[in-house]
Amino acid sequence: MTGFKDGFLWGGAVAAHQLEGGWNTDGKGVSIADVMTAGDNETAREITDGIIPGKNYPNHEAIDFYGHYREDVKMFAELGLKCFRTSIAWTRIFPNGDETEPNEAGLKFYDDLFDELHKYNIKPVITLSHFEMPYHLVQEYGGWRSRKLIDFFTKFATVVFKRYKNKVKYWMTFNEINNQTGLNEWGLFTDSGILVQPGEDAEEVMYQAGHYESVASALAVQIGHEINPDFQIGCMLAMGPTYPATPDPKDVMKAERAMQASYWFADVQCKGKYPNWLKNYFNNKKFDLDITLEDLDVIKAGTVDYIGFSYYASHVIKADENEPVDYMTPMKNHEVKNPALVRSDWGWEIDPIGLRYAMNWFSDRYDLPLFIVENGLGAFDKKDTDGMIHDDYRIDYLRKHINQMKLAVEYDGVDLMGYTPWGFIDLVSAGTGQMDKRYGMIYVDKNDAGEGTLARGKKDSFNWFHKVIETNGADLS
Ligand code: BG6
C-alpha cells in the first residue's frame, strides 16, 4: 500500500518536436524547432534564418516516432504506462498558423496515435504548445509579441479540443510558460517565438508576451470546458526552487524575489490575477504594456484545474552587496553552487528533497491537485560488454525523487495526480539539441551526429520502472 491514489497516472513524457521527426511530412509546416541546429554542452544551438542546407537540424528526423509510433506504443504498454504525455505539433494542424482551415492529415495522425494508446488503456496527456509554434507566425507577426497570436492559438486549441473531445481528457496549455523569465538569457525560442533584439528591454518584451500567453491560456481553459466539462486543463510550470545562499536576509529576500519573478505565471493561471508586487513593478518601471481590463476578466475566469510541473534541479542565489530595492537584477549572474548537492554531467544540481519542498510550496500556495509531468536525469549512456545499458545512476535518481514524492503525498497530504518521467524514450534535448543527453528507459540508436539505426532497446531502468508502476510505487528496490 502506498499513498498514491487508485488510478494514479504513472506515465512518461515527451514533446512532439523532440521525438516525432517527419518535419515536413503530410503537409506539416516549419516550426521554430525546425530552424534550430544541434549544439552541445559548450556550444549553444543556433537559430538560423530559415532552413539552411547542410546544417544539422536534429528535430527534423528526431527519433522518427512519426514512422515508429505503433511499435513504440506497444513498448510503452509493456513498460506498463497508464498515461503518455506528449504535445500536438501546432504546425501539423495549422502549418503556417494563420490559415482558416486545419490540415486534415495532421489531425488524422493524432487520431491514430490516440486510438493506438487507447488500445492499451494508456491515457493521452496533451500539451498544446511545447516550445514550438509555426515559424511563419514568428516571421509575419513577431511571435507572441503580437496580440493576434491569441486568436491563432485559441483557434488551434478549439480545433483540437473538438476533434479529440472523446479521446483526450488531460490537457495543458503552454509548456514551462515561466521559462521565459530568462528570455534574454536562454537564447532559445521557448514558447514565445521571440528573440530579444539589441536595444530592446528584454523584461518588457517578456512581460508582454507572457501576458498575451496568459490570456490565450485562460481563454483555452474556458473554451475547453465548454466543449467538454470533463476536461482537466492544467498549466505547466518549470519548477526549480531557488534557495538563499546564506541566512543573510538580503539573500533570503533575493531568493524570494527570484521565486516571485518566476511564479507570477502561476499566480495568474491558478489564482486568476496578477500579484501586487508585479503590478507595482510594472508601474515603477513605467513599462508600456498592453493589458486591458477585459484581459484581466478573461484571466480571472480561466483558471486551471491542476498544476502540471517539471522538476529537475534547484538553484541557489546570492544578493549583491548593494542590492537595489526591487531585487530584480538579472538572476542568472547571481547563482552560486549548492555545496550540499552533486551535479549532473550538464551541471544540473540534483536535489530530491527539493521536489518535496516544491510540492509543498505549490500545494500550500494554490491548493490545487499537482501533476509532476517531467523529472529525470540527462546522462551519457554507454553500452556494456553484454550490449546492454545498465543505467543504475538513472534508477538511483528516479528512486530518490519518487521517495520524496511519496513523503509529500503520505506525510504532507499533497494531492498528486500522477508522475511522468521526462524523455522515458531517448529523444532530442531541447536545450542542447543533443541525442547523447539521454533521459530514456528506452534506448534509441542515434547519436549527436545523427547516425544510427533508430532501433529501440530496453535499459535496466525499463524493468525497474515497470515494477514501480506495477506495485503503485510500493517497490522502489
Ligand atoms: C524541460 C522541457 O525544460 O526540460 C523539455 O519541457 C526538455 O522539453 C527538458 O527537454 C529537459 O531539458 P533538456 O535541455 O535536457 O532537453
Tab-separated table of C-alpha atoms and ligand atoms in Angstrom:
chain	number	residue	atom	x	y	z
A	1	MET	CA	0.000	0.000	0.000
A	2	THR	CA	1.192	3.492	-0.787
A	3	GLY	CA	-0.478	6.855	-0.501
A	4	PHE	CA	-0.778	7.077	-4.292
A	5	LYS	CA	-4.433	7.051	-5.190
A	6	ASP	CA	-6.164	4.433	-7.313
A	7	GLY	CA	-5.801	5.388	-10.941
A	8	PHE	CA	-2.574	7.278	-10.212
A	9	LEU	CA	-1.244	8.393	-13.576
A	10	TRP	CA	2.119	6.673	-13.882
A	11	GLY	CA	3.433	7.572	-17.286
A	12	GLY	CA	6.151	9.005	-19.457
A	13	ALA	CA	6.589	12.417	-21.050
A	14	VAL	CA	7.849	13.685	-24.414
A	15	ALA	CA	7.151	16.583	-26.764
A	16	ALA	CA	6.202	16.387	-30.432
A	17	HIS	CA	9.188	18.217	-31.879
A	18	GLN	CA	11.683	16.260	-29.789
A	19	LEU	CA	10.636	12.814	-30.987
A	20	GLU	CA	8.267	12.834	-33.971
A	21	GLY	CA	10.509	13.782	-36.869
A	22	GLY	CA	8.526	13.896	-40.120
A	23	TRP	CA	9.097	17.632	-40.003
A	24	ASN	CA	7.686	18.264	-43.487
A	25	THR	CA	5.528	15.155	-43.906
A	26	ASP	CA	1.788	15.138	-44.720
A	27	GLY	CA	1.516	18.885	-45.005
A	28	LYS	CA	3.292	19.829	-41.768
A	29	GLY	CA	4.656	23.370	-41.762
A	30	VAL	CA	8.027	24.605	-40.497
A	31	SER	CA	8.062	25.137	-36.742
A	32	ILE	CA	10.503	27.169	-34.688
A	33	ALA	CA	12.081	23.881	-33.585
A	34	ASP	CA	12.896	23.133	-37.237
A	35	VAL	CA	15.277	26.083	-37.546
A	36	MET	CA	17.367	25.182	-34.505
A	37	THR	CA	20.673	23.388	-35.073
A	38	ALA	CA	22.349	20.877	-32.780
A	39	GLY	CA	24.616	22.184	-30.030
A	40	ASP	CA	26.259	20.550	-27.036
A	41	ASN	CA	27.404	21.242	-23.503
A	42	GLU	CA	29.661	24.082	-24.636
A	43	THR	CA	28.091	25.159	-27.912
A	44	ALA	CA	24.704	26.879	-27.952
A	45	ARG	CA	22.116	25.830	-30.545
A	46	GLU	CA	21.997	28.192	-33.471
A	47	ILE	CA	18.682	29.637	-34.643
A	48	THR	CA	19.055	30.049	-38.380
A	49	ASP	CA	17.219	32.365	-40.701
A	50	GLY	CA	15.046	29.697	-42.280
A	51	ILE	CA	16.383	26.246	-43.082
A	52	ILE	CA	19.930	26.342	-44.430
A	53	PRO	CA	21.049	23.294	-46.447
A	54	GLY	CA	23.982	21.423	-44.909
A	55	LYS	CA	23.203	22.395	-41.305
A	56	ASN	CA	22.326	19.724	-38.741
A	57	TYR	CA	18.728	20.193	-37.573
A	58	PRO	CA	18.177	17.339	-35.105
A	59	ASN	CA	14.406	17.813	-34.804
A	60	HIS	CA	13.832	17.127	-38.499
A	61	GLU	CA	14.090	13.400	-38.038
A	62	ALA	CA	14.375	13.197	-34.233
A	63	ILE	CA	13.666	9.522	-33.417
A	64	ASP	CA	11.046	9.232	-36.161
A	65	PHE	CA	8.194	8.499	-33.794
A	66	TYR	CA	6.008	9.608	-36.699
A	67	GLY	CA	7.040	6.437	-38.529
A	68	HIS	CA	7.502	4.187	-35.472
A	69	TYR	CA	4.608	5.111	-33.187
A	70	ARG	CA	2.819	1.768	-33.372
A	71	GLU	CA	5.812	-0.285	-32.255
A	72	ASP	CA	6.724	2.409	-29.713
A	73	VAL	CA	3.277	2.478	-28.132
A	74	LYS	CA	3.440	-1.307	-27.869
A	75	MET	CA	6.660	-0.912	-25.876
A	76	PHE	CA	5.059	1.783	-23.707
A	77	ALA	CA	2.332	-0.724	-22.894
A	78	GLU	CA	4.960	-3.316	-21.997
A	79	LEU	CA	6.525	-0.764	-19.680
A	80	GLY	CA	3.140	-0.561	-18.003
A	81	LEU	CA	2.345	3.113	-18.664
A	82	LYS	CA	-1.076	4.334	-17.575
A	83	CYS	CA	-0.642	7.618	-19.429
A	84	PHE	CA	1.546	9.181	-22.113
A	85	ARG	CA	2.295	12.879	-22.140
A	86	THR	CA	3.095	14.413	-25.498
A	87	SER	CA	2.221	17.611	-27.350
A	88	ILE	CA	0.369	18.283	-30.558
A	89	ALA	CA	2.627	19.906	-33.131
A	90	TRP	CA	0.750	23.103	-33.984
A	91	THR	CA	2.327	23.001	-37.467
A	92	ARG	CA	0.705	19.652	-38.293
A	93	ILE	CA	-2.705	21.197	-37.674
A	94	PHE	CA	-2.103	24.747	-38.931
A	95	PRO	CA	1.143	24.631	-40.957
A	96	ASN	CA	1.516	28.417	-41.045
A	97	GLY	CA	-0.640	29.180	-38.037
A	98	ASP	CA	-2.921	31.710	-39.738
A	99	GLU	CA	-4.885	29.500	-42.167
A	100	THR	CA	-8.659	29.331	-41.977
A	101	GLU	CA	-8.880	25.539	-42.334
A	102	PRO	CA	-6.832	22.902	-40.481
A	103	ASN	CA	-4.730	20.248	-42.178
A	104	GLU	CA	-6.730	17.005	-42.115
A	105	ALA	CA	-3.655	14.757	-42.450
A	106	GLY	CA	-2.186	16.265	-39.281
A	107	LEU	CA	-5.434	15.803	-37.364
A	108	LYS	CA	-5.607	12.205	-38.536
A	109	PHE	CA	-2.116	11.439	-37.270
A	110	TYR	CA	-3.140	12.311	-33.706
A	111	ASP	CA	-6.436	10.436	-34.101
A	112	ASP	CA	-4.450	7.337	-34.987
A	113	LEU	CA	-1.928	7.891	-32.200
A	114	PHE	CA	-4.640	8.352	-29.564
A	115	ASP	CA	-6.506	5.268	-30.827
A	116	GLU	CA	-3.310	3.264	-30.586
A	117	LEU	CA	-2.784	4.447	-26.998
A	118	HIS	CA	-6.361	3.626	-26.005
A	119	LYS	CA	-5.924	0.122	-27.434
A	120	TYR	CA	-3.540	-0.453	-24.500
A	121	ASN	CA	-5.514	1.639	-21.978
A	122	ILE	CA	-2.897	4.382	-21.999
A	123	LYS	CA	-4.411	7.825	-21.454
A	124	PRO	CA	-3.033	10.678	-23.550
A	125	VAL	CA	-1.966	13.805	-21.614
A	126	ILE	CA	-1.616	16.627	-24.106
A	127	THR	CA	0.284	19.899	-24.091
A	128	LEU	CA	-0.976	22.391	-26.660
A	129	SER	CA	2.230	24.373	-27.046
A	130	HIS	CA	5.526	22.783	-26.108
A	131	PHE	CA	8.390	25.034	-27.228
A	132	GLU	CA	7.153	25.161	-30.795
A	133	MET	CA	4.861	27.183	-32.981
A	134	PRO	CA	4.625	27.866	-36.696
A	135	TYR	CA	7.772	29.656	-37.866
A	136	HIS	CA	5.542	31.735	-40.136
A	137	LEU	CA	3.945	33.326	-37.057
A	138	VAL	CA	7.398	34.438	-35.952
A	139	GLN	CA	8.317	35.897	-39.315
A	140	GLU	CA	4.992	37.525	-40.052
A	141	TYR	CA	3.812	38.623	-36.603
A	142	GLY	CA	6.895	38.521	-34.343
A	143	GLY	CA	5.640	35.524	-32.375
A	144	TRP	CA	3.972	36.281	-29.038
A	145	ARG	CA	4.904	39.950	-29.308
A	146	SER	CA	1.606	40.215	-31.162
A	147	ARG	CA	-1.920	40.160	-29.690
A	148	LYS	CA	-3.025	38.407	-32.901
A	149	LEU	CA	-1.364	35.259	-31.588
A	150	ILE	CA	-4.166	34.916	-29.041
A	151	ASP	CA	-6.648	34.323	-31.869
A	152	PHE	CA	-4.395	31.934	-33.759
A	153	PHE	CA	-3.704	29.922	-30.625
A	154	THR	CA	-7.307	29.737	-29.441
A	155	LYS	CA	-8.385	28.660	-32.909
A	156	PHE	CA	-5.813	25.854	-32.839
A	157	ALA	CA	-6.940	24.906	-29.314
A	158	THR	CA	-10.624	24.900	-30.314
A	159	VAL	CA	-9.998	22.659	-33.322
A	160	VAL	CA	-8.084	20.035	-31.340
A	161	PHE	CA	-10.397	20.204	-28.296
A	162	LYS	CA	-13.370	19.493	-30.552
A	163	ARG	CA	-11.672	16.816	-32.591
A	164	TYR	CA	-10.325	14.877	-29.589
A	165	LYS	CA	-13.026	15.625	-27.054
A	166	ASN	CA	-13.721	11.928	-26.533
A	167	LYS	CA	-10.111	10.798	-26.782
A	168	VAL	CA	-8.224	13.188	-24.508
A	169	LYS	CA	-9.225	14.277	-21.015
A	170	TYR	CA	-5.976	15.761	-19.633
A	171	TRP	CA	-4.593	18.909	-21.255
A	172	MET	CA	-2.007	21.596	-20.543
A	173	THR	CA	-1.800	24.934	-22.307
A	174	PHE	CA	1.851	26.122	-22.516
A	175	ASN	CA	4.853	24.057	-21.550
A	176	GLU	CA	7.027	25.695	-18.888
A	177	ILE	CA	5.394	29.050	-19.534
A	178	ASN	CA	7.646	30.591	-16.885
A	179	ASN	CA	10.812	29.585	-18.707
A	180	GLN	CA	10.532	32.923	-20.448
A	181	THR	CA	11.507	34.628	-17.221
A	182	GLY	CA	15.050	34.466	-18.549
A	183	LEU	CA	14.089	35.343	-22.122
A	184	ASN	CA	17.288	37.287	-22.607
A	185	GLU	CA	19.402	34.573	-21.011
A	186	TRP	CA	18.281	31.405	-22.762
A	187	GLY	CA	18.953	32.448	-26.345
A	188	LEU	CA	16.233	29.993	-27.391
A	189	PHE	CA	12.690	30.476	-28.574
A	190	THR	CA	10.944	28.587	-25.704
A	191	ASP	CA	7.163	29.046	-26.131
A	192	SER	CA	7.234	32.624	-27.312
A	193	GLY	CA	8.953	32.543	-30.704
A	194	ILE	CA	10.800	35.663	-29.594
A	195	LEU	CA	14.462	36.510	-29.778
A	196	VAL	CA	15.233	39.738	-27.996
A	197	GLN	CA	16.877	42.285	-30.260
A	198	PRO	CA	19.762	44.560	-29.244
A	199	GLY	CA	18.465	47.741	-27.650
A	200	GLU	CA	15.206	46.162	-26.538
A	201	ASP	CA	14.196	45.877	-22.903
A	202	ALA	CA	14.070	42.081	-22.593
A	203	GLU	CA	11.952	42.264	-19.463
A	204	GLU	CA	9.273	44.411	-21.043
A	205	VAL	CA	9.156	42.146	-24.108
A	206	MET	CA	8.834	39.107	-21.867
A	207	TYR	CA	6.041	40.561	-19.731
A	208	GLN	CA	4.059	41.498	-22.825
A	209	ALA	CA	4.447	38.061	-24.413
A	210	GLY	CA	3.749	36.371	-21.072
A	211	HIS	CA	0.577	38.417	-20.716
A	212	TYR	CA	-0.719	37.506	-24.175
A	213	GLU	CA	0.044	33.847	-23.497
A	214	SER	CA	-1.712	34.059	-20.132
A	215	VAL	CA	-4.827	35.477	-21.817
A	216	ALA	CA	-4.651	32.788	-24.516
A	217	SER	CA	-4.265	30.106	-21.864
A	218	ALA	CA	-7.243	31.403	-19.862
A	219	LEU	CA	-9.388	31.527	-22.999
A	220	ALA	CA	-8.356	27.987	-23.908
A	221	VAL	CA	-9.371	26.781	-20.440
A	222	GLN	CA	-12.828	28.323	-20.860
A	223	ILE	CA	-13.272	27.048	-24.416
A	224	GLY	CA	-12.131	23.553	-23.408
A	225	HIS	CA	-14.569	23.379	-20.500
A	226	GLU	CA	-17.421	24.424	-22.780
A	227	ILE	CA	-16.538	21.734	-25.316
A	228	ASN	CA	-16.265	19.042	-22.668
A	229	PRO	CA	-16.900	19.831	-18.991
A	230	ASP	CA	-14.950	16.689	-18.058
A	231	PHE	CA	-11.717	18.094	-19.438
A	232	GLN	CA	-8.963	18.612	-16.892
A	233	ILE	CA	-6.891	21.533	-18.137
A	234	GLY	CA	-3.709	22.483	-16.350
A	235	CYS	CA	-0.926	24.980	-16.559
A	236	MET	CA	2.642	23.738	-16.887
A	237	LEU	CA	5.458	25.376	-14.982
A	238	ALA	CA	9.176	24.756	-14.747
A	239	MET	CA	9.758	24.319	-11.028
A	240	GLY	CA	13.283	24.761	-9.755
A	241	PRO	CA	13.097	26.212	-6.259
A	242	THR	CA	15.567	28.995	-5.523
A	243	TYR	CA	17.202	28.899	-2.114
A	244	PRO	CA	19.107	31.753	-0.431
A	245	ALA	CA	22.894	31.236	-0.373
A	246	THR	CA	23.066	32.194	3.336
A	247	PRO	CA	20.676	33.187	6.142
A	248	ASP	CA	21.565	36.832	5.444
A	249	PRO	CA	18.135	38.482	4.979
A	250	LYS	CA	19.427	40.093	1.774
A	251	ASP	CA	19.944	36.626	0.308
A	252	VAL	CA	16.591	35.479	1.648
A	253	MET	CA	14.828	38.440	0.024
A	254	LYS	CA	16.737	37.851	-3.199
A	255	ALA	CA	15.609	34.228	-3.262
A	256	GLU	CA	12.016	35.253	-2.537
A	257	ARG	CA	12.094	37.702	-5.443
A	258	ALA	CA	13.579	35.035	-7.724
A	259	MET	CA	10.633	32.792	-6.853
A	260	GLN	CA	8.139	35.625	-7.377
A	261	ALA	CA	9.739	36.545	-10.695
A	262	SER	CA	9.305	33.002	-11.952
A	263	TYR	CA	5.959	32.021	-10.396
A	264	TRP	CA	3.837	35.088	-11.117
A	265	PHE	CA	2.718	32.988	-14.076
A	266	ALA	CA	1.304	30.516	-11.542
A	267	ASP	CA	-0.487	33.339	-9.697
A	268	VAL	CA	-2.089	34.421	-12.952
A	269	GLN	CA	-3.027	30.927	-14.116
A	270	CYS	CA	-4.095	29.485	-10.756
A	271	LYS	CA	-5.450	32.482	-8.845
A	272	GLY	CA	-6.615	34.422	-11.890
A	273	LYS	CA	-4.832	37.640	-11.010
A	274	TYR	CA	-1.516	39.427	-11.101
A	275	PRO	CA	0.319	39.583	-7.771
A	276	ASN	CA	0.586	43.018	-6.132
A	277	TRP	CA	4.383	43.168	-6.237
A	278	LEU	CA	4.313	42.761	-10.005
A	279	LYS	CA	1.626	45.399	-10.587
A	280	ASN	CA	3.775	47.821	-8.625
A	281	TYR	CA	6.856	46.729	-10.513
A	282	PHE	CA	5.174	47.422	-13.873
A	283	ASN	CA	4.261	50.909	-12.633
A	284	ASN	CA	7.646	51.682	-11.148
A	285	LYS	CA	9.426	50.610	-14.312
A	286	LYS	CA	6.934	52.566	-16.453
A	287	PHE	CA	6.525	49.602	-18.783
A	288	ASP	CA	4.177	50.309	-21.640
A	289	LEU	CA	2.197	47.069	-21.540
A	290	ASP	CA	-0.957	46.245	-23.462
A	291	ILE	CA	-3.027	44.777	-20.604
A	292	THR	CA	-6.727	45.621	-20.846
A	293	LEU	CA	-9.478	45.350	-18.241
A	294	GLU	CA	-11.155	42.789	-20.465
A	295	ASP	CA	-7.949	40.706	-20.420
A	296	LEU	CA	-7.996	40.757	-16.636
A	297	ASP	CA	-11.583	39.447	-16.636
A	298	VAL	CA	-10.577	36.650	-19.003
A	299	ILE	CA	-7.663	35.717	-16.755
A	300	LYS	CA	-9.976	35.668	-13.745
A	301	ALA	CA	-12.480	33.390	-15.462
A	302	GLY	CA	-9.943	30.968	-16.949
A	303	THR	CA	-8.082	29.497	-14.004
A	304	VAL	CA	-6.678	25.994	-14.380
A	305	ASP	CA	-7.846	22.702	-12.894
A	306	TYR	CA	-4.437	21.470	-11.826
A	307	ILE	CA	-0.765	22.412	-11.767
A	308	GLY	CA	1.445	20.425	-14.090
A	309	PHE	CA	5.119	20.999	-13.479
A	310	SER	CA	8.597	19.821	-14.365
A	311	TYR	CA	11.238	19.289	-11.740
A	312	TYR	CA	14.899	18.575	-12.413
A	313	ALA	CA	17.042	20.667	-10.093
A	314	SER	CA	17.113	23.508	-7.580
A	315	HIS	CA	19.066	26.780	-7.559
A	316	VAL	CA	20.882	28.933	-5.035
A	317	ILE	CA	21.115	32.692	-5.209
A	318	LYS	CA	23.298	35.346	-3.590
A	319	ALA	CA	22.423	39.032	-3.302
A	320	ASP	CA	24.768	41.847	-4.309
A	321	GLU	CA	26.400	43.884	-1.584
A	322	ASN	CA	24.228	46.821	-2.606
A	323	GLU	CA	21.159	45.111	-3.866
A	324	PRO	CA	18.646	47.542	-5.447
A	325	VAL	CA	15.357	47.831	-3.585
A	326	ASP	CA	13.434	45.999	-6.272
A	327	TYR	CA	15.781	42.972	-6.065
A	328	MET	CA	15.290	42.432	-9.790
A	329	THR	CA	18.883	42.426	-11.002
A	330	PRO	CA	19.433	39.596	-13.506
A	331	MET	CA	19.088	36.384	-11.577
A	332	LYS	CA	21.453	34.284	-13.631
A	333	ASN	CA	24.650	36.091	-12.683
A	334	HIS	CA	23.817	35.634	-9.014
A	335	GLU	CA	23.515	31.870	-8.994
A	336	VAL	CA	26.003	30.032	-6.833
A	337	LYS	CA	26.707	26.338	-6.410
A	338	ASN	CA	24.979	24.413	-3.658
A	339	PRO	CA	27.727	22.699	-1.623
A	340	ALA	CA	25.219	20.137	-0.332
A	341	LEU	CA	24.394	18.755	-3.782
A	342	VAL	CA	26.049	16.894	-6.639
A	343	ARG	CA	25.564	17.902	-10.263
A	344	SER	CA	24.655	16.021	-13.435
A	345	ASP	CA	27.071	15.941	-16.391
A	346	TRP	CA	25.278	19.072	-17.603
A	347	GLY	CA	25.739	20.876	-14.291
A	348	TRP	CA	22.151	20.498	-13.069
A	349	GLU	CA	22.049	20.240	-9.255
A	350	ILE	CA	20.416	17.002	-8.171
A	351	ASP	CA	18.076	17.677	-5.268
A	352	PRO	CA	15.394	15.061	-4.498
A	353	ILE	CA	14.288	16.817	-1.281
A	354	GLY	CA	13.723	19.920	-3.397
A	355	LEU	CA	10.909	18.018	-5.100
A	356	ARG	CA	9.097	17.533	-1.781
A	357	TYR	CA	9.743	21.187	-0.988
A	358	ALA	CA	8.332	22.235	-4.366
A	359	MET	CA	5.239	20.083	-3.955
A	360	ASN	CA	4.555	21.620	-0.542
A	361	TRP	CA	5.169	25.104	-1.903
A	362	PHE	CA	2.697	24.684	-4.762
A	363	SER	CA	0.129	22.890	-2.673
A	364	ASP	CA	0.102	25.448	0.165
A	365	ARG	CA	0.013	28.395	-2.169
A	366	TYR	CA	-2.606	27.300	-4.691
A	367	ASP	CA	-4.451	24.364	-3.099
A	368	LEU	CA	-4.801	22.579	-6.433
A	369	PRO	CA	-4.011	18.997	-7.483
A	370	LEU	CA	-0.452	18.603	-8.758
A	371	PHE	CA	0.827	16.549	-11.670
A	372	ILE	CA	4.598	16.000	-11.995
A	373	VAL	CA	4.824	15.892	-15.777
A	374	GLU	CA	8.623	15.941	-16.122
A	375	ASN	CA	11.501	14.703	-13.991
A	376	GLY	CA	14.643	12.805	-14.871
A	377	LEU	CA	18.372	12.645	-15.352
A	378	GLY	CA	20.095	13.596	-18.592
A	379	ALA	CA	23.184	11.389	-18.801
A	380	PHE	CA	25.691	9.831	-21.200
A	381	ASP	CA	24.753	6.147	-21.538
A	382	LYS	CA	27.332	3.555	-22.544
A	383	LYS	CA	26.637	0.051	-23.738
A	384	ASP	CA	28.306	-2.556	-21.541
A	385	THR	CA	30.186	-5.613	-22.877
A	386	ASP	CA	26.886	-7.501	-22.914
A	387	GLY	CA	25.484	-4.863	-25.268
A	388	MET	CA	23.078	-3.562	-22.594
A	389	ILE	CA	22.806	-0.227	-20.822
A	390	HIS	CA	22.978	-0.660	-17.072
A	391	ASP	CA	21.775	2.768	-16.025
A	392	ASP	CA	21.814	2.360	-12.255
A	393	TYR	CA	22.580	6.119	-11.957
A	394	ARG	CA	19.217	6.888	-13.595
A	395	ILE	CA	17.384	4.401	-11.380
A	396	ASP	CA	19.056	5.974	-8.354
A	397	TYR	CA	17.932	9.474	-9.430
A	398	LEU	CA	14.339	8.396	-10.070
A	399	ARG	CA	14.134	6.280	-6.904
A	400	LYS	CA	15.238	9.181	-4.721
A	401	HIS	CA	12.760	11.553	-6.330
A	402	ILE	CA	9.861	9.107	-6.134
A	403	ASN	CA	10.708	8.558	-2.462
A	404	GLN	CA	10.368	12.274	-1.774
A	405	MET	CA	7.187	12.379	-3.836
A	406	LYS	CA	5.817	9.642	-1.574
A	407	LEU	CA	6.662	11.636	1.540
A	408	ALA	CA	4.876	14.670	0.139
A	409	VAL	CA	1.778	12.580	-0.505
A	410	GLU	CA	1.800	10.402	2.606
A	411	TYR	CA	3.066	12.884	5.219
A	412	ASP	CA	2.270	16.295	3.779
A	413	GLY	CA	-1.120	15.494	2.260
A	414	VAL	CA	-0.278	16.793	-1.211
A	415	ASP	CA	-2.921	15.881	-3.798
A	416	LEU	CA	-0.868	14.296	-6.598
A	417	MET	CA	-2.463	13.112	-9.841
A	418	GLY	CA	0.478	11.417	-11.475
A	419	TYR	CA	4.124	11.225	-12.391
A	420	THR	CA	5.529	11.126	-15.934
A	421	PRO	CA	9.346	10.989	-16.122
A	422	TRP	CA	10.768	13.064	-18.951
A	423	GLY	CA	12.160	11.571	-22.152
A	424	PHE	CA	11.490	7.989	-20.997
A	425	ILE	CA	12.281	7.138	-24.606
A	426	ASP	CA	15.537	8.801	-25.755
A	427	LEU	CA	14.894	11.965	-27.749
A	428	VAL	CA	16.417	15.255	-28.850
A	429	SER	CA	17.376	17.550	-25.971
A	430	ALA	CA	15.520	20.862	-26.055
A	431	GLY	CA	18.347	22.834	-24.525
A	432	THR	CA	21.305	21.473	-26.459
A	433	GLY	CA	19.766	19.633	-29.426
A	434	GLN	CA	21.778	16.562	-28.474
A	435	MET	CA	20.728	12.920	-28.728
A	436	ASP	CA	23.508	11.854	-26.362
A	437	LYS	CA	21.970	13.724	-23.466
A	438	ARG	CA	19.724	10.799	-22.677
A	439	TYR	CA	16.854	10.554	-20.211
A	440	GLY	CA	15.352	7.333	-21.534
A	441	MET	CA	14.396	3.963	-20.154
A	442	ILE	CA	14.082	3.007	-23.811
A	443	TYR	CA	17.314	3.401	-25.761
A	444	VAL	CA	17.195	4.744	-29.304
A	445	ASP	CA	20.173	4.029	-31.525
A	446	LYS	CA	21.055	7.504	-32.756
A	447	ASN	CA	23.901	9.815	-31.805
A	448	ASP	CA	24.669	13.533	-31.819
A	449	ALA	CA	25.923	13.368	-35.401
A	450	GLY	CA	22.536	11.977	-36.446
A	451	GLU	CA	23.911	8.479	-37.120
A	452	GLY	CA	22.226	5.258	-36.011
A	453	THR	CA	19.659	2.647	-36.953
A	454	LEU	CA	16.881	4.164	-34.777
A	455	ALA	CA	16.464	0.686	-33.232
A	456	ARG	CA	14.815	0.713	-29.802
A	457	GLY	CA	16.062	-1.292	-26.792
A	458	LYS	CA	15.399	-1.595	-23.070
A	459	LYS	CA	17.755	-0.180	-20.465
A	460	ASP	CA	17.795	-1.552	-16.895
A	461	SER	CA	15.603	1.362	-15.836
A	462	PHE	CA	12.833	-0.031	-18.079
A	463	ASN	CA	12.348	-3.138	-15.934
A	464	TRP	CA	12.782	-1.141	-12.744
A	465	PHE	CA	10.102	1.406	-13.652
A	466	HIS	CA	7.797	-1.392	-14.796
A	467	LYS	CA	7.950	-2.830	-11.273
A	468	VAL	CA	7.378	0.607	-9.709
A	469	ILE	CA	4.205	1.055	-11.734
A	470	GLU	CA	3.010	-2.485	-11.130
A	471	THR	CA	3.264	-2.005	-7.361
A	472	ASN	CA	1.835	1.548	-7.487
A	473	GLY	CA	5.123	2.872	-6.126
A	474	ALA	CA	5.415	0.390	-3.231
A	475	ASP	CA	8.504	-1.379	-4.560
A	476	LEU	CA	11.320	1.020	-5.419
A	477	SER	CA	14.128	-1.510	-4.817
B	1	BG6	C1	12.127	20.930	-19.991
B	1	BG6	C2	11.366	20.852	-21.278
B	1	BG6	O1	12.691	22.202	-19.934
B	1	BG6	O2	13.224	20.116	-19.797
B	1	BG6	C3	11.723	19.703	-22.178
B	1	BG6	O3	9.974	20.909	-21.073
B	1	BG6	C4	13.210	19.452	-22.092
B	1	BG6	O4	11.299	19.992	-23.474
B	1	BG6	C5	13.529	19.050	-20.658
B	1	BG6	O5	13.677	18.516	-22.996
B	1	BG6	C6	14.977	18.671	-20.422
B	1	BG6	O6	15.825	19.675	-20.902
B	1	BG6	P1	16.978	19.335	-21.927
B	1	BG6	O7	17.563	20.643	-22.274
B	1	BG6	O8	17.910	18.448	-21.175
B	1	BG6	O9	16.342	18.647	-23.067
